Amino acid sequence: MGILNVTPDSFSDGGRFQDLDAAQAQAARLVEDGAALLDIGGESTRPGHTPVPAEEEQARVLPAIRLLGPALPVPISIDTYKASTAEAALTAGARIVNDVWGLQREPEIAHVAAHHGAPVVVMHNRETIDPGLDIVDEMRSFFERSLTIARRAGIPDGDIVLDPGIGFGKSWEQHLEALRRLPELRALGFPLLVGVSRKSVLGRIHNAATAPADRLYGSIAAHVAAAVLGADIVRAHDVRPHVEACQVVDAIIRPAARTGA
């Protein structure tokens, strides 16, 4: 999943792709580099971000979706927790809803996705960090609540992807624990999406002062480990090196993925 932020304040590339021409060029580059999905977001969710009204979020994402949807050979995912933005984006041509609050901030978003027949990415999140939690037990409980919302809205289980939410609502140790214990989440029976690209958890491992754009090697290492432990989708800024790294993972441990068997 390639990342396209049309925001002024995203932690890594804020402001670079707000212009439609720049967004179009970046989308084409991500797809050429091998992205199978394109995730478009109009509100930064970095630590300390300022929430934006739905109208402003939609003013950022809808022109890009309308422009790119018919032109791209891959589906567009709308990165939002707002039901009204999801409705507008799916109407404009997006095909997937990626909700960083796991359908729980605005549960109506599940009905929107169901109405459009759109798959959903359900991400784990917390308002506060509690280092004393068993984070995987916490995620199981969170996902059960999300799955109840999804099923009541009519979203089939086959249209649900779970995301452990690396970088959201966890201590540094809990981020690593969540990655280490991905097989336990995979045992819930749903595909997993993992997004560690350029995040601060990587900076703390090798150099907290490292700029996000300089965390490529750590991003690849984290996503390769995630793929080995059960992740089905990785969400990345730097698509080509991730595609090549995951092709090697598939060749070694998932040969059926390369043969189509």
CSV table of C-alpha atoms in Angstrom, one decimal:
chain,number,residue,atom,x,y,z
A,1,MET,CA,0.0,0.0,0.0
A,2,GLY,CA,1.5,3.3,-1.2
A,3,ILE,CA,1.0,6.4,0.9
A,4,LEU,CA,-0.2,9.6,-0.6
A,5,ASN,CA,-0.7,12.4,1.9
A,6,VAL,CA,-2.5,15.5,0.6
A,7,THR,CA,-1.9,17.4,3.9
A,8,PRO,CA,0.2,20.3,4.9
A,9,ASP,CA,1.4,18.7,8.2
A,10,SER,CA,2.0,15.0,7.9
A,11,PHE,CA,5.0,13.9,9.8
A,12,SER,CA,7.1,12.8,6.9
A,13,ASP,CA,6.0,14.5,3.7
A,14,GLY,CA,3.5,17.2,4.8
A,15,GLY,CA,2.9,19.8,2.0
A,16,ARG,CA,4.7,18.0,-0.7
A,17,PHE,CA,1.6,16.6,-2.5
A,18,GLN,CA,-1.1,19.1,-1.8
A,19,ASP,CA,-1.0,20.4,-5.3
A,20,LEU,CA,-3.0,18.2,-7.7
A,21,ASP,CA,-0.2,18.0,-10.3
A,22,ALA,CA,2.3,16.9,-7.5
A,23,ALA,CA,-0.3,14.4,-6.2
A,24,GLN,CA,-0.8,12.9,-9.6
A,25,ALA,CA,2.9,12.6,-10.3
A,26,GLN,CA,3.5,10.9,-6.9
A,27,ALA,CA,0.6,8.5,-7.4
A,28,ALA,CA,1.9,7.5,-10.8
A,29,ARG,CA,5.4,7.0,-9.3
A,30,LEU,CA,4.0,4.8,-6.5
A,31,VAL,CA,2.0,2.6,-8.9
A,32,GLU,CA,5.0,2.4,-11.3
A,33,ASP,CA,7.1,1.3,-8.3
A,34,GLY,CA,4.7,-1.6,-7.6
A,35,ALA,CA,2.0,-0.3,-5.2
A,36,ALA,CA,-1.0,-2.6,-5.3
A,37,LEU,CA,-3.1,-0.1,-3.3
A,38,LEU,CA,-3.0,3.7,-2.9
A,39,ASP,CA,-3.9,5.2,0.5
A,40,ILE,CA,-5.0,8.9,0.3
A,41,GLY,CA,-5.3,10.9,3.5
A,42,GLY,CA,-6.3,14.5,4.1
A,43,GLU,CA,-5.8,14.8,7.9
A,44,SER,CA,-2.5,14.1,9.6
A,45,THR,CA,-2.6,11.6,12.5
A,46,ARG,CA,0.9,12.2,13.7
A,47,PRO,CA,1.4,12.7,17.4
A,48,GLY,CA,0.2,16.2,18.4
A,49,HIS,CA,-1.7,16.7,15.1
A,50,THR,CA,-4.5,19.2,14.9
A,51,PRO,CA,-7.8,17.7,13.8
A,52,VAL,CA,-9.5,19.3,10.8
A,53,PRO,CA,-13.2,19.6,10.1
A,54,ALA,CA,-14.7,17.1,7.7
A,55,GLU,CA,-15.3,19.8,5.1
A,56,GLU,CA,-11.6,20.7,5.0
A,57,GLU,CA,-10.5,17.1,4.9
A,58,GLN,CA,-12.8,16.5,1.9
A,59,ALA,CA,-11.6,19.6,0.2
A,60,ARG,CA,-8.1,18.1,0.3
A,61,VAL,CA,-8.9,14.5,-0.7
A,62,LEU,CA,-11.8,14.6,-3.1
A,63,PRO,CA,-10.1,16.4,-6.0
A,64,ALA,CA,-7.3,13.9,-5.9
A,65,ILE,CA,-9.6,10.9,-5.8
A,66,ARG,CA,-11.7,12.2,-8.6
A,67,LEU,CA,-8.6,12.8,-10.7
A,68,LEU,CA,-6.8,9.6,-9.8
A,69,GLY,CA,-9.6,7.1,-9.5
A,70,PRO,CA,-10.3,6.7,-13.2
A,71,ALA,CA,-6.7,6.9,-14.2
A,72,LEU,CA,-5.0,4.4,-11.8
A,73,PRO,CA,-5.0,0.6,-12.3
A,74,VAL,CA,-5.0,0.0,-8.5
A,75,PRO,CA,-7.8,0.7,-6.0
A,76,ILE,CA,-7.7,3.9,-3.8
A,77,SER,CA,-8.1,3.7,-0.1
A,78,ILE,CA,-9.5,6.7,1.9
A,79,ASP,CA,-7.6,7.2,5.1
A,80,THR,CA,-10.3,8.6,7.4
A,81,TYR,CA,-12.3,7.9,10.5
A,82,LYS,CA,-15.1,10.3,9.5
A,83,ALA,CA,-18.3,8.8,8.1
A,84,SER,CA,-19.1,11.8,5.9
A,85,THR,CA,-15.6,11.8,4.4
A,86,ALA,CA,-15.8,8.1,3.7
A,87,GLU,CA,-19.2,8.6,2.0
A,88,ALA,CA,-17.9,11.4,-0.2
A,89,ALA,CA,-14.6,9.6,-1.0
A,90,LEU,CA,-16.3,6.3,-1.9
A,91,THR,CA,-18.8,8.2,-4.1
A,92,ALA,CA,-15.9,10.0,-5.8
A,93,GLY,CA,-14.1,6.8,-6.6
A,94,ALA,CA,-12.3,5.4,-3.6
A,95,ARG,CA,-12.9,1.7,-3.0
A,96,ILE,CA,-11.6,0.9,0.5
A,97,VAL,CA,-11.9,2.6,3.9
A,98,ASN,CA,-8.9,2.8,6.1
A,99,ASP,CA,-10.0,3.9,9.6
A,100,VAL,CA,-7.3,4.7,12.2
A,101,TRP,CA,-10.0,4.4,14.9
A,102,GLY,CA,-11.2,1.0,13.9
A,103,LEU,CA,-14.8,2.0,13.2
A,104,GLN,CA,-15.2,3.2,16.8
A,105,ARG,CA,-14.8,6.9,16.6
A,106,GLU,CA,-17.8,7.3,14.2
A,107,PRO,CA,-19.5,3.9,13.9
A,108,GLU,CA,-21.7,5.1,11.1
A,109,ILE,CA,-18.6,4.7,8.9
A,110,ALA,CA,-19.3,1.0,9.0
A,111,HIS,CA,-22.7,1.5,7.4
A,112,VAL,CA,-21.2,3.7,4.8
A,113,ALA,CA,-18.6,1.1,3.9
A,114,ALA,CA,-21.3,-1.6,3.8
A,115,HIS,CA,-23.6,0.4,1.6
A,116,HIS,CA,-20.8,0.9,-1.0
A,117,GLY,CA,-19.5,-2.7,-0.6
A,118,ALA,CA,-16.1,-1.3,0.4
A,119,PRO,CA,-13.6,-3.4,2.4
A,120,VAL,CA,-12.4,-1.8,5.6
A,121,VAL,CA,-9.0,-1.6,7.4
A,122,VAL,CA,-9.7,-1.7,11.1
A,123,MET,CA,-6.7,-0.1,13.0
A,124,HIS,CA,-6.1,-0.4,16.8
A,125,ASN,CA,-5.8,2.9,18.6
A,126,ARG,CA,-6.0,4.4,22.0
A,127,GLU,CA,-6.6,7.9,23.4
A,128,THR,CA,-3.9,7.4,26.0
A,129,ILE,CA,-0.8,5.2,26.5
A,130,ASP,CA,-0.8,2.7,29.3
A,131,PRO,CA,2.5,0.9,29.5
A,132,GLY,CA,1.1,-1.7,31.9
A,133,LEU,CA,-1.3,-3.2,29.4
A,134,ASP,CA,-0.8,-6.5,27.7
A,135,ILE,CA,-1.1,-4.8,24.4
A,136,VAL,CA,-2.1,-7.9,22.4
A,137,ASP,CA,-4.9,-8.7,24.9
A,138,GLU,CA,-6.0,-5.0,24.6
A,139,MET,CA,-6.0,-5.3,20.8
A,140,ARG,CA,-8.0,-8.5,20.9
A,141,SER,CA,-10.7,-6.7,22.9
A,142,PHE,CA,-10.6,-3.6,20.7
A,143,PHE,CA,-10.9,-5.7,17.5
A,144,GLU,CA,-13.9,-7.6,19.0
A,145,ARG,CA,-15.7,-4.3,19.5
A,146,SER,CA,-14.8,-3.3,15.9
A,147,LEU,CA,-15.9,-6.6,14.5
A,148,THR,CA,-19.2,-6.3,16.2
A,149,ILE,CA,-19.7,-2.9,14.7
A,150,ALA,CA,-18.7,-4.1,11.2
A,151,ARG,CA,-20.9,-7.2,11.3
A,152,ARG,CA,-23.9,-5.3,12.6
A,153,ALA,CA,-23.5,-2.9,9.7
A,154,GLY,CA,-23.4,-5.8,7.2
A,155,ILE,CA,-19.7,-5.8,6.3
A,156,PRO,CA,-18.7,-9.4,5.6
A,157,ASP,CA,-15.7,-10.8,7.4
A,158,GLY,CA,-14.0,-11.3,4.1
A,159,ASP,CA,-13.9,-7.5,3.6
A,160,ILE,CA,-12.1,-6.8,6.9
A,161,VAL,CA,-8.4,-6.3,7.4
A,162,LEU,CA,-6.8,-5.7,10.9
A,163,ASP,CA,-4.0,-3.3,11.6
A,164,PRO,CA,-2.1,-3.3,15.0
A,165,GLY,CA,-1.7,0.5,14.8
A,166,ILE,CA,2.1,0.9,15.1
A,167,GLY,CA,2.7,4.5,16.2
A,168,PHE,CA,-0.7,4.9,17.8
A,169,GLY,CA,-1.6,4.8,21.5
A,170,LYS,CA,1.2,2.6,22.6
A,171,SER,CA,4.5,2.8,24.4
A,172,TRP,CA,7.7,2.2,22.5
A,173,GLU,CA,8.0,-1.3,24.0
A,174,GLN,CA,4.4,-2.0,23.2
A,175,HIS,CA,5.0,-1.1,19.5
A,176,LEU,CA,7.7,-3.8,19.4
A,177,GLU,CA,5.6,-6.2,21.3
A,178,ALA,CA,2.7,-5.8,18.9
A,179,LEU,CA,5.0,-6.6,16.0
A,180,ARG,CA,6.7,-9.5,17.8
A,181,ARG,CA,3.3,-11.1,18.5
A,182,LEU,CA,1.7,-10.6,15.1
A,183,PRO,CA,1.1,-14.4,14.8
A,184,GLU,CA,-1.4,-14.1,17.7
A,185,LEU,CA,-3.3,-11.4,15.8
A,186,ARG,CA,-3.1,-13.4,12.6
A,187,ALA,CA,-4.7,-16.3,14.5
A,188,LEU,CA,-7.9,-14.1,14.7
A,189,GLY,CA,-8.4,-15.2,11.1
A,190,PHE,CA,-8.2,-11.8,9.2
A,191,PRO,CA,-5.5,-10.4,6.9
A,192,LEU,CA,-3.1,-8.0,8.6
A,193,LEU,CA,-1.9,-4.6,7.4
A,194,VAL,CA,1.2,-3.2,9.1
A,195,GLY,CA,2.5,0.4,8.7
A,196,VAL,CA,5.8,1.3,10.3
A,197,SER,CA,7.1,3.4,7.4
A,198,ARG,CA,9.4,6.2,8.7
A,199,LYS,CA,7.8,6.2,12.1
A,200,SER,CA,9.5,7.5,15.3
A,201,VAL,CA,9.6,4.0,16.8
A,202,LEU,CA,12.4,3.3,14.3
A,203,GLY,CA,14.2,6.5,15.1
A,204,ARG,CA,14.5,5.5,18.7
A,205,ILE,CA,16.1,2.2,17.8
A,206,HIS,CA,18.9,3.6,15.7
A,207,ASN,CA,19.0,7.4,16.3
A,208,ALA,CA,16.1,9.4,17.7
A,209,ALA,CA,17.4,12.5,15.8
A,210,THR,CA,17.0,10.8,12.4
A,211,ALA,CA,14.7,12.6,10.1
A,212,PRO,CA,11.7,10.5,9.0
A,213,ALA,CA,12.9,10.4,5.4
A,214,ASP,CA,16.2,8.9,6.6
A,215,ARG,CA,14.5,5.8,8.1
A,216,LEU,CA,14.2,3.7,5.0
A,217,TYR,CA,16.4,0.8,6.1
A,218,GLY,CA,14.6,0.6,9.4
A,219,SER,CA,11.3,0.7,7.7
A,220,ILE,CA,12.3,-2.2,5.4
A,221,ALA,CA,13.6,-4.2,8.3
A,222,ALA,CA,10.4,-3.7,10.3
A,223,HIS,CA,8.2,-4.6,7.3
A,224,VAL,CA,10.2,-7.7,6.4
A,225,ALA,CA,9.9,-8.9,9.9
A,226,ALA,CA,6.2,-8.2,9.8
A,227,ALA,CA,5.8,-10.1,6.6
A,228,VAL,CA,7.6,-13.1,8.0
A,229,LEU,CA,5.4,-13.0,11.1
A,230,GLY,CA,2.2,-12.9,9.1
A,231,ALA,CA,1.5,-9.4,7.7
A,232,ASP,CA,-0.3,-9.5,4.3
A,233,ILE,CA,0.0,-5.8,3.4
A,234,VAL,CA,2.6,-3.3,4.3
A,235,ARG,CA,1.9,0.5,4.1
A,236,ALA,CA,4.9,2.4,2.9
A,237,HIS,CA,6.2,5.7,1.6
A,238,ASP,CA,9.0,4.1,-0.3
A,239,VAL,CA,7.3,1.5,-2.5
A,240,ARG,CA,9.9,0.1,-4.8
A,241,PRO,CA,12.4,-1.1,-2.1
A,242,HIS,CA,9.6,-2.6,-0.1
A,243,VAL,CA,8.2,-4.4,-3.1
A,244,GLU,CA,11.7,-5.9,-3.8
A,245,ALA,CA,12.2,-6.8,-0.1
A,246,CYS,CA,8.8,-8.5,0.1
A,247,GLN,CA,9.4,-10.4,-3.1
A,248,VAL,CA,12.4,-12.0,-1.4
A,249,VAL,CA,10.2,-12.9,1.6
A,250,ASP,CA,7.6,-14.4,-0.6
A,251,ALA,CA,10.2,-16.4,-2.6
A,252,ILE,CA,11.6,-17.9,0.7
A,253,ILE,CA,8.5,-18.5,2.9
A,254,ARG,CA,5.5,-17.9,0.6
A,255,PRO,CA,6.4,-19.5,-2.7
A,256,ALA,CA,2.7,-20.0,-3.5
A,257,ALA,CA,2.3,-16.2,-3.6
A,258,ARG,CA,4.8,-16.0,-6.5
A,259,THR,CA,3.3,-18.9,-8.4
A,260,GLY,CA,-0.3,-18.0,-7.9
A,261,ALA,CA,-1.1,-21.4,-6.5
